[in-house]
Short mmCIF file of C-alpha atoms in Angstrom, two decimals:
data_model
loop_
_atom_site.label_atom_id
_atom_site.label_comp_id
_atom_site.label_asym_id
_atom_site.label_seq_id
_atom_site.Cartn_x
_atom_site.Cartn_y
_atom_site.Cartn_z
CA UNK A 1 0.66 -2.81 -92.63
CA UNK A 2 1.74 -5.60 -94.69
CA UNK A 3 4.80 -8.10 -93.35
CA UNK A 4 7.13 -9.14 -95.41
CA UNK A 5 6.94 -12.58 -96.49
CA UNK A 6 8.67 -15.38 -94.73
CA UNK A 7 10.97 -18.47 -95.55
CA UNK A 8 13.43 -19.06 -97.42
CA UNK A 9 14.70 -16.77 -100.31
CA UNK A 10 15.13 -17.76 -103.56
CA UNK A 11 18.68 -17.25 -104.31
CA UNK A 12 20.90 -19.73 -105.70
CA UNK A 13 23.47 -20.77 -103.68
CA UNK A 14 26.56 -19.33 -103.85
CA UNK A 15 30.01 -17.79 -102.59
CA UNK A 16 30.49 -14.60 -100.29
CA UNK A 17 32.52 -12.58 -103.17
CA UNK A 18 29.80 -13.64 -105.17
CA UNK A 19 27.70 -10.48 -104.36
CA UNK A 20 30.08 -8.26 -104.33
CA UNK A 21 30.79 -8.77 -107.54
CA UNK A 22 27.89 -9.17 -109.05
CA UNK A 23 26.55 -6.02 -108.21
CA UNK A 24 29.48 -4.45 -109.45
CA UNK A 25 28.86 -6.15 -112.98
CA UNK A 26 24.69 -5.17 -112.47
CA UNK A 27 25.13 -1.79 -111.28
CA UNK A 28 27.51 0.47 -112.89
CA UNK A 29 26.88 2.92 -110.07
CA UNK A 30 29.04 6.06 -110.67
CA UNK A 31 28.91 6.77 -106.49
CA UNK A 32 29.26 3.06 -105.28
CA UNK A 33 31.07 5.25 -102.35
CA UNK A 34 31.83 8.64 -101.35
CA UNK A 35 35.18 9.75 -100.01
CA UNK A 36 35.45 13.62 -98.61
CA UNK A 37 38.73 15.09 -100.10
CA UNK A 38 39.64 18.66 -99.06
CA UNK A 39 36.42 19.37 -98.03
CA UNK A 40 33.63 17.89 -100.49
CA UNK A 41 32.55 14.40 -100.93
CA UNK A 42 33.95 12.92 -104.17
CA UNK A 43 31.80 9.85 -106.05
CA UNK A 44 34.18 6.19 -106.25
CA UNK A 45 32.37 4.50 -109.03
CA UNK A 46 31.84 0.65 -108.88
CA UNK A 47 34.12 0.20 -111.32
CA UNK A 48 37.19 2.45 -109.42
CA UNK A 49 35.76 0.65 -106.55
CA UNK A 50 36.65 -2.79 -107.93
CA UNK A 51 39.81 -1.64 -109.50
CA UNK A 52 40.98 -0.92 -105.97
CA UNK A 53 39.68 -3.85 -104.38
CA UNK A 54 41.90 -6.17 -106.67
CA UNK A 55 44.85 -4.27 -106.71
CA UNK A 56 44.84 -4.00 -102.35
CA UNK A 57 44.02 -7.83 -103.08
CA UNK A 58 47.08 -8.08 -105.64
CA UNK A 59 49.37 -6.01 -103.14
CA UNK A 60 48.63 -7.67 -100.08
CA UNK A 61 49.32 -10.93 -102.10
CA UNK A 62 52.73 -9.28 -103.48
CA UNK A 63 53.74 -9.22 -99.34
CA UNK A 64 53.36 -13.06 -99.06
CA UNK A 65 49.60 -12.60 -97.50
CA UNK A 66 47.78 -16.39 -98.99
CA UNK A 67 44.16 -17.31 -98.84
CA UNK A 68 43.33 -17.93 -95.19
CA UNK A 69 45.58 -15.60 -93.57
CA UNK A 70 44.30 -12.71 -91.06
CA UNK A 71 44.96 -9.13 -92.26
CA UNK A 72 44.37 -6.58 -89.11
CA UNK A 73 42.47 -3.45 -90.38
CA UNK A 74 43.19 -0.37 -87.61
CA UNK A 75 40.93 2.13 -89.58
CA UNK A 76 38.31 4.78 -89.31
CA UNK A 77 35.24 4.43 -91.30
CA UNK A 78 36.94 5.36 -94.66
CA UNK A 79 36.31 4.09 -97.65
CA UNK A 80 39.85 2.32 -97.56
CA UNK A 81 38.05 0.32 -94.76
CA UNK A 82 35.37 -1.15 -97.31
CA UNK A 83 37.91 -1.71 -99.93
CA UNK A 84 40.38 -3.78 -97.56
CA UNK A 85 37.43 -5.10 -96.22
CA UNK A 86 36.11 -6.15 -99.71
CA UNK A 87 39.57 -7.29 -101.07
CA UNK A 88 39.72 -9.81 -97.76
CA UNK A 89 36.74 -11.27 -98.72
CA UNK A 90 36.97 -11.66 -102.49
CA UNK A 91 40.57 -13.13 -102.10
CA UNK A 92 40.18 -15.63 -99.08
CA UNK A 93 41.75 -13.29 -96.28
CA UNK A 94 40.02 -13.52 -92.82
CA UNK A 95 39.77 -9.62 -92.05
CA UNK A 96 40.34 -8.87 -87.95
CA UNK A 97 38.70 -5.43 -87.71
CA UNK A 98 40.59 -2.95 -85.00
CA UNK A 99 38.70 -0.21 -83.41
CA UNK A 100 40.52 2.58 -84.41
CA UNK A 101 40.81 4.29 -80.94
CA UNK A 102 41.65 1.37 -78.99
CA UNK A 103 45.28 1.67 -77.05
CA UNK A 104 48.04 0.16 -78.59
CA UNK A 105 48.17 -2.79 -75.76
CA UNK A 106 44.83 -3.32 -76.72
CA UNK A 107 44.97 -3.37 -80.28
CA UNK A 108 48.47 -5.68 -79.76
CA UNK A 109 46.48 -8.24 -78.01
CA UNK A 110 43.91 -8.90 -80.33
CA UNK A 111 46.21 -9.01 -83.15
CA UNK A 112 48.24 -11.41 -81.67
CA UNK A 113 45.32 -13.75 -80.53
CA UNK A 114 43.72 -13.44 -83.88
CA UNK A 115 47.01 -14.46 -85.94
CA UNK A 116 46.88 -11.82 -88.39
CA UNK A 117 49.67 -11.80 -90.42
CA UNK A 118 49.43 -8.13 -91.44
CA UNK A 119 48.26 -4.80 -90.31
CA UNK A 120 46.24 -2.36 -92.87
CA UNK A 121 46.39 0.96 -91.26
CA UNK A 122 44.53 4.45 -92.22
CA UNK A 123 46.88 6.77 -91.48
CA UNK A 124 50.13 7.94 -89.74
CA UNK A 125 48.83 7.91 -85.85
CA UNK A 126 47.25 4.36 -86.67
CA UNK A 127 50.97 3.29 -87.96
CA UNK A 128 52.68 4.56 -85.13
CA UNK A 129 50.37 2.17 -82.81
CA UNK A 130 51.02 -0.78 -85.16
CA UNK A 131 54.64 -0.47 -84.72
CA UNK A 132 53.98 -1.77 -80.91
CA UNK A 133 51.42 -4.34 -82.06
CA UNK A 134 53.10 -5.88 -85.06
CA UNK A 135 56.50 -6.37 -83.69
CA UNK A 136 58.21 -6.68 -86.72
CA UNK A 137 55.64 -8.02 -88.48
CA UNK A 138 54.12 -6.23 -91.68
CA UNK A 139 51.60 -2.83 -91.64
CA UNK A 140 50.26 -1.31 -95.10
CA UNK A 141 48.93 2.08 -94.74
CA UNK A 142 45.90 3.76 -96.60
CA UNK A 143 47.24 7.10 -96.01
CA UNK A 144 47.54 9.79 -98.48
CA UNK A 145 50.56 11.14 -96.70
CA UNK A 146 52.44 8.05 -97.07
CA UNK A 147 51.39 6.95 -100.43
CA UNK A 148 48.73 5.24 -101.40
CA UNK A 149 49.18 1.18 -100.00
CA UNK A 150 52.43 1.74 -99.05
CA UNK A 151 54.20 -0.47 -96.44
CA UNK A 152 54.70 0.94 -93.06
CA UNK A 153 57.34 -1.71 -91.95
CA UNK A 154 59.35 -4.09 -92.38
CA UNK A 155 58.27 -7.72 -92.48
CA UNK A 156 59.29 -10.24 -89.86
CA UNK A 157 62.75 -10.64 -91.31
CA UNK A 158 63.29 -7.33 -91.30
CA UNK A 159 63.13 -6.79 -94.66
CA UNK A 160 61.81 -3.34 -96.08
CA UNK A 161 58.43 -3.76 -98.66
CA UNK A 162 57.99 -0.72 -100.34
CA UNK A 163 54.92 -1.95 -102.71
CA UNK A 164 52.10 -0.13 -104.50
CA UNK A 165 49.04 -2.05 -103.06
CA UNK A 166 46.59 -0.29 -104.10
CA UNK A 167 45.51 3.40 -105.49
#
C-alpha cells in the first residue's frame, strides 16, 4: 500500500480556536454531535454546537473565570464535556479534565494542585463530590436536573451564583 506522504503540512499558521471555528463556519453539519435524550440519540448541529460553546464561555466569564484560569471538568463523556472543553479553549481557559469515577480525595487533590478556579460538573453525584474538592470555591453543573449551567455553589466568599451559563 501507499504511505502517506511526509513533512511538513501546509497549513498556515495559526491559533488553537482557530479550527474549531473554522470548521464550524465550513461545515454546517446538522449532527456536529449526538446527545441520547430519553432513549434516542438527538443531532446538535454546528451551529447549536457553537451557540453553546460561547454562551458556557460567556457564563463561566459572568462567574469572574479570565483568560488563563483552570476550569476542572468532573464529567462523563457527554457532549457537555466537548462543549466545556471547546469553550476553554476558544476563550483562553486551561481545562483540568477529572475522571469522572475518581474518589473525591482524589479528584480534590488534583484540583487543588492544578489551580483551577472552578469546577464544571455533569450531574448531581459529580456535584456532591465537588462540594469536598472545591471547598468553597465555585462548581457549574451540566445537569438537566439542575438546570442547564447552573451553579452548584457558592463562590469563595460565599456568595450564591445562580447564572444561566449555557443551554
Amino acid at each position: 500500500g501507499a504511505l502517506a506522504a511526509v513533512g511538513p503540512r501546509h497549513a498556515p499558521p495559526g491559533t488553537v480556536p482557530q479550527p474549531f471555528c473554522g470548521d464550524v463556519a465550513r461545515h454546517d453539519k446538522p449532527d456536529a454531535l449526538q446527545s441520547k435524550v430519553n432513549g434516542p440519540y438527538q443531532p446538535i448541529s454546528s451551529r447549536a454546537l457553537a451557540d453553546r460553546v460561547r454562551r458556557v464561555a460567556l457564563g463561566l466569564a459572568e462567574l469572574g473565570v479570565k483568560a488563563g484560569d483552570r476550569i476542572a471538568i468532573f464529567s462523563e463523556n457527554r457532549p457537555e464535556w466537548a462543549i466545556t472543553d471547546f469553550a476553554c479553549v476558544t476563550h483562553g481557559f486551561t481545562d483540568v479534565p477529572l475522571y469522572p469515577n475518581l474518589p473525591p480525595e482524589q479528584a480534590a487533590y488534583i484540583t487543588r494542585d492544578s489551580g483551577a478556579v472552578a469546577i464544571v460538573v455533569s450531574d448531581a453525584e459529580q456535584a456532591a463530590k465537588s462540594a469536598k474538592v472545591r471547598g468553597g470555591g465555585r462548581a457549574v453543573t451540566t445537569d438537566a436536573q439542575s438546570g442547564p449551567g447552573r451553579c452548584a455553589g457558592g463562590d469563595r466568599q460565599g456568595r450564591d451564583h445562580r447564572r444561566d451559563a449555557g443551554q
